[in-house]
Tab-separated table of C-alpha atoms and ligand atoms in Angstrom:
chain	number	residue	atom	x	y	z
W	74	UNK	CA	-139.934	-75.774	1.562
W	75	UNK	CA	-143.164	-77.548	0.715
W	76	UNK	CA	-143.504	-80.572	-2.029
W	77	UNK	CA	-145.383	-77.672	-4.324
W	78	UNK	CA	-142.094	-75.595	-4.476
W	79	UNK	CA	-140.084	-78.201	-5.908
W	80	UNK	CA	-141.149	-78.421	-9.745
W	81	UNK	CA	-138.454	-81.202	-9.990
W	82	UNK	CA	-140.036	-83.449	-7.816
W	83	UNK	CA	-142.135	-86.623	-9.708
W	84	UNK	CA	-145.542	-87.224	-8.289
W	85	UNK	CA	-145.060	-90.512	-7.547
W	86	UNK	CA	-141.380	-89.653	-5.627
W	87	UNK	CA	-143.826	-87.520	-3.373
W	88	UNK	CA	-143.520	-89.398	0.534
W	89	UNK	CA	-146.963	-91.495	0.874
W	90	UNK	CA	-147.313	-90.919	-3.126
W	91	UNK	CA	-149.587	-94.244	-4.578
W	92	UNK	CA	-148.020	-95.703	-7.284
W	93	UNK	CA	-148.495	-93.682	-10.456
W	94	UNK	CA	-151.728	-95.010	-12.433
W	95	UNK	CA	-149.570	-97.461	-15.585
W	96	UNK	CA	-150.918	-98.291	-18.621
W	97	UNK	CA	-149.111	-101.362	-20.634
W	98	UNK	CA	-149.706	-101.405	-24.251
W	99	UNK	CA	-149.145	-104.570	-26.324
W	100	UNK	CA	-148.518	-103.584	-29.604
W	101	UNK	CA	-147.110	-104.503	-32.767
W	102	UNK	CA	-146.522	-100.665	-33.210
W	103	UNK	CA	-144.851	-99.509	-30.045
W	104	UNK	CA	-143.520	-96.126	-31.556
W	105	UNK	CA	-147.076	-95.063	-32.124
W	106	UNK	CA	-147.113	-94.177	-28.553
W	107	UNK	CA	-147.084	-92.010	-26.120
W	108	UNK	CA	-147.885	-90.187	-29.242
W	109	UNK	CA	-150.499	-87.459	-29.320
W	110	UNK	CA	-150.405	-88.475	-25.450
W	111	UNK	CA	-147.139	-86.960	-24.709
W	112	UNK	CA	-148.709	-83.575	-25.799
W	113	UNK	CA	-150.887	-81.350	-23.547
W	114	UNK	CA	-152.426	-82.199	-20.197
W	115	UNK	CA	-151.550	-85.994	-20.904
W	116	UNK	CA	-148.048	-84.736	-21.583
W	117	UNK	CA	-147.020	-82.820	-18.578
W	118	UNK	CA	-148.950	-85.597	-16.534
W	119	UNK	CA	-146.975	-88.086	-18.111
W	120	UNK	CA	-143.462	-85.748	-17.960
W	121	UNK	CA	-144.125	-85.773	-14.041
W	122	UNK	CA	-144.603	-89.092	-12.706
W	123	UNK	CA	-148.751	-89.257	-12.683
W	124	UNK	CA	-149.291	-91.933	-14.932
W	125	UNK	CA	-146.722	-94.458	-16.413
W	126	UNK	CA	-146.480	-96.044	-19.931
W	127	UNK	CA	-144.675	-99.016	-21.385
W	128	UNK	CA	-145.235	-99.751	-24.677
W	129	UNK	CA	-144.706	-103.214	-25.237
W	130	UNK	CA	-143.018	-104.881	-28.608
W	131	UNK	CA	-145.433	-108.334	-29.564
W	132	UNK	CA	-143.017	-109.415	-32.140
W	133	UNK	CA	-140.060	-109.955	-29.561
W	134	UNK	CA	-142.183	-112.966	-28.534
W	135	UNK	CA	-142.515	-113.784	-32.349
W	136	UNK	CA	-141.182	-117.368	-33.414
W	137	UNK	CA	-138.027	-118.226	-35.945
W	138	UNK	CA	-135.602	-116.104	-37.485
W	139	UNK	CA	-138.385	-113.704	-38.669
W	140	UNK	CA	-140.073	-113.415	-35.578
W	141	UNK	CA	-143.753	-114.192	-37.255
W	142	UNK	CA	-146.303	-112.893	-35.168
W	143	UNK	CA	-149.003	-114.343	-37.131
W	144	UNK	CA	-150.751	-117.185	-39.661
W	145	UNK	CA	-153.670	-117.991	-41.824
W	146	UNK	CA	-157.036	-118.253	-40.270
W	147	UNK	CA	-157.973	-122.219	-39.460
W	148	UNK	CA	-161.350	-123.065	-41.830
W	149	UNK	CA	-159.842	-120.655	-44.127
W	150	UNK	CA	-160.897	-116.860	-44.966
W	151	UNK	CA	-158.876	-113.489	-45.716
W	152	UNK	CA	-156.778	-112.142	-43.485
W	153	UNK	CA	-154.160	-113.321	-40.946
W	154	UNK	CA	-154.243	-114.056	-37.159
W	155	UNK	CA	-152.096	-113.067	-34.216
W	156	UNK	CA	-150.903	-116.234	-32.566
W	157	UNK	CA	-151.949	-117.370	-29.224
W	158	UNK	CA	-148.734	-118.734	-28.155
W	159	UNK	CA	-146.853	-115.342	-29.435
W	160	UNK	CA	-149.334	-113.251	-27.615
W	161	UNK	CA	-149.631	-115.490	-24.563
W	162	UNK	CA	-146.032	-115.406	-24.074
W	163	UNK	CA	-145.891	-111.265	-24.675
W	164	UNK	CA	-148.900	-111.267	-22.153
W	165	UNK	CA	-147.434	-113.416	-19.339
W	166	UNK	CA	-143.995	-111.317	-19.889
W	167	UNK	CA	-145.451	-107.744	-19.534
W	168	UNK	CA	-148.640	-108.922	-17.191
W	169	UNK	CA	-146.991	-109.340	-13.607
W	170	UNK	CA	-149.811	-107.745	-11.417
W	171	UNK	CA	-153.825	-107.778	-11.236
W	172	UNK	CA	-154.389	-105.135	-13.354
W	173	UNK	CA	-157.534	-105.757	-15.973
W	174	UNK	CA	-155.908	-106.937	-19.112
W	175	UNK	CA	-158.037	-105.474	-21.932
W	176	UNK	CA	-158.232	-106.136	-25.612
W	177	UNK	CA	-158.869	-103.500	-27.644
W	178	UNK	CA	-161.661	-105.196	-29.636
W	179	UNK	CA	-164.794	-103.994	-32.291
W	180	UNK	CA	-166.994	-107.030	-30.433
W	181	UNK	CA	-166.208	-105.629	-26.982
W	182	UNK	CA	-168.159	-104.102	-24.592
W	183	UNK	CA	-168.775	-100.583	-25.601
W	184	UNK	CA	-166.289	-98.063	-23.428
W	185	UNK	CA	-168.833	-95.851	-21.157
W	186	UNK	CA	-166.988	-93.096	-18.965
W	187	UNK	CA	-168.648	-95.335	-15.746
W	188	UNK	CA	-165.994	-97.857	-17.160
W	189	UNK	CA	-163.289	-95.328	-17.345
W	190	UNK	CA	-163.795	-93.543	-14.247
W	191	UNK	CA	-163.624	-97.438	-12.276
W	192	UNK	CA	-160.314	-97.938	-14.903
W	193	UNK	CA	-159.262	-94.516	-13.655
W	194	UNK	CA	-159.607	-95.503	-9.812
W	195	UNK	CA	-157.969	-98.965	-9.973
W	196	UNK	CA	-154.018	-99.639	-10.368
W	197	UNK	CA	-154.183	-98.900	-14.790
W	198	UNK	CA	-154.377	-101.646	-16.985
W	199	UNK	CA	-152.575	-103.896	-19.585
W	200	UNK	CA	-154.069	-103.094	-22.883
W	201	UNK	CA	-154.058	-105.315	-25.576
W	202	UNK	CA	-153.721	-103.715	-29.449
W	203	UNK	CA	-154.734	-106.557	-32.171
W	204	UNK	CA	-153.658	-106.313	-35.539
W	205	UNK	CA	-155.106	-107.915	-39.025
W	206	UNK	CA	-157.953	-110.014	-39.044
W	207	UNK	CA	-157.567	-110.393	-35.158
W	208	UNK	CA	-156.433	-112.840	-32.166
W	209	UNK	CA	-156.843	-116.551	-31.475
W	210	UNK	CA	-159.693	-117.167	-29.373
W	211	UNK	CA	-157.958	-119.061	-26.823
W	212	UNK	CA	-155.433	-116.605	-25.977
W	213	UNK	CA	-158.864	-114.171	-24.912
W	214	UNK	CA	-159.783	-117.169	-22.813
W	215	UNK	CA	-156.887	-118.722	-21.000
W	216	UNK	CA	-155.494	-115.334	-20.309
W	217	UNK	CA	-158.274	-113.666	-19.054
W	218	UNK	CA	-158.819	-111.415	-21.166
W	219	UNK	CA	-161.594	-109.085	-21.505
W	220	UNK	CA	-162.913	-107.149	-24.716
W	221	UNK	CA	-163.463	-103.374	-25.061
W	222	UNK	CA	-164.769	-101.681	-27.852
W	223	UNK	CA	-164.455	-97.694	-28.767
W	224	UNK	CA	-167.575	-98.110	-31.042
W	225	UNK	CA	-169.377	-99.883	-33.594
W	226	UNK	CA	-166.832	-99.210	-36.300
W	227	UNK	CA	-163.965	-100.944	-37.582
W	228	UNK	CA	-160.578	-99.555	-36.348
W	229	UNK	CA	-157.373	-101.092	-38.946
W	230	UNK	CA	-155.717	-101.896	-35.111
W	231	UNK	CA	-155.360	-101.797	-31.471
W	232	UNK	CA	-153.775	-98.642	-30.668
W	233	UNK	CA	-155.675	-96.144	-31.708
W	234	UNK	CA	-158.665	-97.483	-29.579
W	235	UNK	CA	-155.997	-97.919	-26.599
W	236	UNK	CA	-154.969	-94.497	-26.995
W	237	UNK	CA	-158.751	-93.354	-26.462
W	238	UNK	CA	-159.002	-95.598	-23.291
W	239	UNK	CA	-155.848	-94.270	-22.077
W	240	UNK	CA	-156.569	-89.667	-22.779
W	241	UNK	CA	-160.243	-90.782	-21.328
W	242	UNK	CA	-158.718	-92.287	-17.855
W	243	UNK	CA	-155.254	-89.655	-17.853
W	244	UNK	CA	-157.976	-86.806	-17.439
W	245	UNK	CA	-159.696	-87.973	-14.593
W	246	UNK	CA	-156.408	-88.643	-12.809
W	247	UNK	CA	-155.995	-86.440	-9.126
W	248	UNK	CA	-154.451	-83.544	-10.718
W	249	UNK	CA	-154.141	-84.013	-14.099
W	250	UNK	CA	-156.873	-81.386	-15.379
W	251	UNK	CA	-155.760	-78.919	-12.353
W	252	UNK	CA	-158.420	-76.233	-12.446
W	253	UNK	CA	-159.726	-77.551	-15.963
W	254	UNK	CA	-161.584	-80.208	-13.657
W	255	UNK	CA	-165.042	-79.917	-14.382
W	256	UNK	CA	-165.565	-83.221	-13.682
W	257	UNK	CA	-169.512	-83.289	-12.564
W	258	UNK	CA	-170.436	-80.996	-15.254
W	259	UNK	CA	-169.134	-82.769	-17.865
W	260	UNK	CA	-171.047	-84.865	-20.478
W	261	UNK	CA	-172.539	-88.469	-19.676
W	262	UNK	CA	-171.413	-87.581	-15.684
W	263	UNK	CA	-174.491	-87.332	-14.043
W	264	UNK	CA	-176.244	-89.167	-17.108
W	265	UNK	CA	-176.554	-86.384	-19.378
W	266	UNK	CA	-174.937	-84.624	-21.893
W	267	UNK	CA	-173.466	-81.527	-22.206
W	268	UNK	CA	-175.138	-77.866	-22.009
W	269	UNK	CA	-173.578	-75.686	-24.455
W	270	UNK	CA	-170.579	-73.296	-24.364
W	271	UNK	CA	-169.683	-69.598	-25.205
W	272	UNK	CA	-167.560	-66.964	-24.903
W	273	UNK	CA	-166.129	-63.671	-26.152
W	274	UNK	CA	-166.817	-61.726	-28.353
W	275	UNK	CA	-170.593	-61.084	-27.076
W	276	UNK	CA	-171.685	-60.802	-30.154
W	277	UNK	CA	-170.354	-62.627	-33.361
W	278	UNK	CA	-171.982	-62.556	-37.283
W	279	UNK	CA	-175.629	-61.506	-35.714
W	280	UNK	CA	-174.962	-64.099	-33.118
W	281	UNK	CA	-174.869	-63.530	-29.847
W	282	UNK	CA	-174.508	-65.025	-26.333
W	283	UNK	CA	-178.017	-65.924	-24.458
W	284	UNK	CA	-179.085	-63.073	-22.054
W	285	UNK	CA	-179.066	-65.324	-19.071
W	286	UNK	CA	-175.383	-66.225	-19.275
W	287	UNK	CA	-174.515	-62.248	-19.292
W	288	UNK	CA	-176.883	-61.568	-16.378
W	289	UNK	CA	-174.659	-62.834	-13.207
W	290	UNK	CA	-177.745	-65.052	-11.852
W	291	UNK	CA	-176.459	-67.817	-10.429
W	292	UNK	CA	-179.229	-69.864	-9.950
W	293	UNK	CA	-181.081	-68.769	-13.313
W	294	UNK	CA	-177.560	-69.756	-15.345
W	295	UNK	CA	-177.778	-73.322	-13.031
W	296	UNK	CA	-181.472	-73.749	-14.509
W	297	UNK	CA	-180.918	-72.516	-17.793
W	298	UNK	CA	-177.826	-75.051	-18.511
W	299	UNK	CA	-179.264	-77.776	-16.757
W	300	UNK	CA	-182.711	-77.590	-19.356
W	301	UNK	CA	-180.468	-77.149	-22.112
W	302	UNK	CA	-178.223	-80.182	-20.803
W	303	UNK	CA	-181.896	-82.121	-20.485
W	304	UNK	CA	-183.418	-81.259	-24.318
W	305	UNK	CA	-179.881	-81.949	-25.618
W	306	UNK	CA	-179.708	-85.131	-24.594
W	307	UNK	CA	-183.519	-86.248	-25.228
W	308	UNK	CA	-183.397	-85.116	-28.610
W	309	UNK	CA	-179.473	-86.608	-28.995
W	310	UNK	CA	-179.320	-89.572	-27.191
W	311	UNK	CA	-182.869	-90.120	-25.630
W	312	UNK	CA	-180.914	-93.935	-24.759
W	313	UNK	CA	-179.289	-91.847	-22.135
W	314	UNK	CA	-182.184	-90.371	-20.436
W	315	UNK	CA	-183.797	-92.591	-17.173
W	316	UNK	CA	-187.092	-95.101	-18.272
W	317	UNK	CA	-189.296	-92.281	-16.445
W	318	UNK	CA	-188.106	-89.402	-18.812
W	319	UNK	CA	-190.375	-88.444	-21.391
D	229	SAH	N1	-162.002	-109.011	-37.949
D	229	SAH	C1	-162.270	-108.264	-36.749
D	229	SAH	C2	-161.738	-106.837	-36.859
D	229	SAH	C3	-160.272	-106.738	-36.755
D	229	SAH	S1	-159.730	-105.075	-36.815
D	229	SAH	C4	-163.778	-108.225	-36.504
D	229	SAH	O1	-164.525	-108.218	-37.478
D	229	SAH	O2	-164.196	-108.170	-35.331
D	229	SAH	C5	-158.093	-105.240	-36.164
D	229	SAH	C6	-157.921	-104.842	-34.716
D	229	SAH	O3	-158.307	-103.493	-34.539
D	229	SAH	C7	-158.769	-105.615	-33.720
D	229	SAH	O4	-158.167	-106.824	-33.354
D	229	SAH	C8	-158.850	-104.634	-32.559
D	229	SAH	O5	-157.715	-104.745	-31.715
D	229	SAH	C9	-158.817	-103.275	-33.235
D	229	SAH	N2	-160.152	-102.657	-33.355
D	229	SAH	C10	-160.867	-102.505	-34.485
D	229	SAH	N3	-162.031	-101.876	-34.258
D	229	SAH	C11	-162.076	-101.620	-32.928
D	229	SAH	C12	-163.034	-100.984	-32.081
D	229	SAH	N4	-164.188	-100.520	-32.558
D	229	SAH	N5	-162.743	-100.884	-30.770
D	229	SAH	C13	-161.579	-101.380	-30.276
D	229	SAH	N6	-160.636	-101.979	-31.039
D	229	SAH	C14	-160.863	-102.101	-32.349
């Protein structure tokens, strides 16, 4: 009987298996996850042993009777601040191996699927979710800690922005996508966004689906998407395109 006839059998209990890609999530919020990661391909992965979670509970590391987390911003200002000490000691309990320790952060470095596919390829990673007005400085600095942004907007927390990083590595895990792997012909891989997509019906209110698609030319539907995937992107996101593009 080979390993693919035994449906019980976890991908990482597989003999030679590496260690399933983890994810650790520091959170105030740890029932927020797997959330809408437990569902679909993310899901099953997850159900079989590809990838590894562990939510991770801040406030047990919070001080006194009330376990406080947080405290007024030094110099004054709105808002509160998680605590370095609370946070170092929730890092330094959940961080026991070199994976990057990220924190989820609006004045990160912008995520770019480069970054995710060298997240994807490496061990995981210990993400970081901040809460309120944000974290003391010196916990970013003494434990190493480095910033990753989803965008230039303002997320209320963490987690949501962690659960991005997270569905954007998952999906380039061996596996994961089965034959949904498209991989190379996806956007920003290869530089360049997207060509576009149809399907049935052929036709569809007056619409219908570009003769070269229906014709069976291989090479002709290879040009055709890869002009469209070219004036897409210089008229979308001409930031994307090389310096010697028009
Ligand atoms: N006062 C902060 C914003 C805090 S928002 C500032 O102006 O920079 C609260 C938390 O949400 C942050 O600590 C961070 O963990 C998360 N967050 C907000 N926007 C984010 C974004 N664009 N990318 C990643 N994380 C974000």
């Amino acid at each position: 009987m080979s390993d693919s006839d035994r449906p019980s059998m976890r991908d990482s209990d597989r003999p030679g298996a590496a260690p399933p890609w983890r994810a650790t999530v520091l959170t105030l919020y740890p029932e927020m996850f797997p959330g809408p990661l437990g569902h679909s391909l993310s899901g099953d992965a997850l159900a079989r042993g590809a990838w590894s979670l562990e939510p991770r509970q801040i406030r047990e590391h919070g001080l006194g009777r009330h376990r406080n987390v947080d405290d007024t911003p030094a110099g004054g200002g709105a808002g509160m601040v998680l605590r370095c000490d609370v946070l170092g000691a929730a890092i330094d309990a959940a961080a026991d191996d070199s994976r990057p320790r990220l924190l989820m952060s609006p004045r990160g470095k912008p995520l770019t699927q480069d970054r995710v596919r060298a997240l994807a390829d490496g061990p995981g990673a210990i993400l970081v979710c901040g809460r309120f007005e944000g974290v003391d400085e010196r916990v970013i600095e003494a434990r190493g800690l480095e910033e990753v942004s989803i965008g230039d907007y303002v997320l209320s927390g963490g987690e949501i922005a962690a659960l991005v990083l997270i569905d954007a590595c998952v999906r380039l895990l061996p596996g994961v996508m089965g034959k949904h792997a498209s991989g190379v012909e996806e956007s920003f891989e290869g530089g360049l966004l997207e060509y576009p997509h149809y399907t049935r019906p052929r036709e569809w209110e007056g619409r219908t689906i570009p003769d070269v698609l229906m014709g069976g030319n291989h090479a002709a539907i290879a040009r055709w998407r890869a002009e469209c995937s070219r004036a897409l992107t210089r008229a979308r996101r001409p930031d994307l395109l090389g310096r010697d593009e028009p």
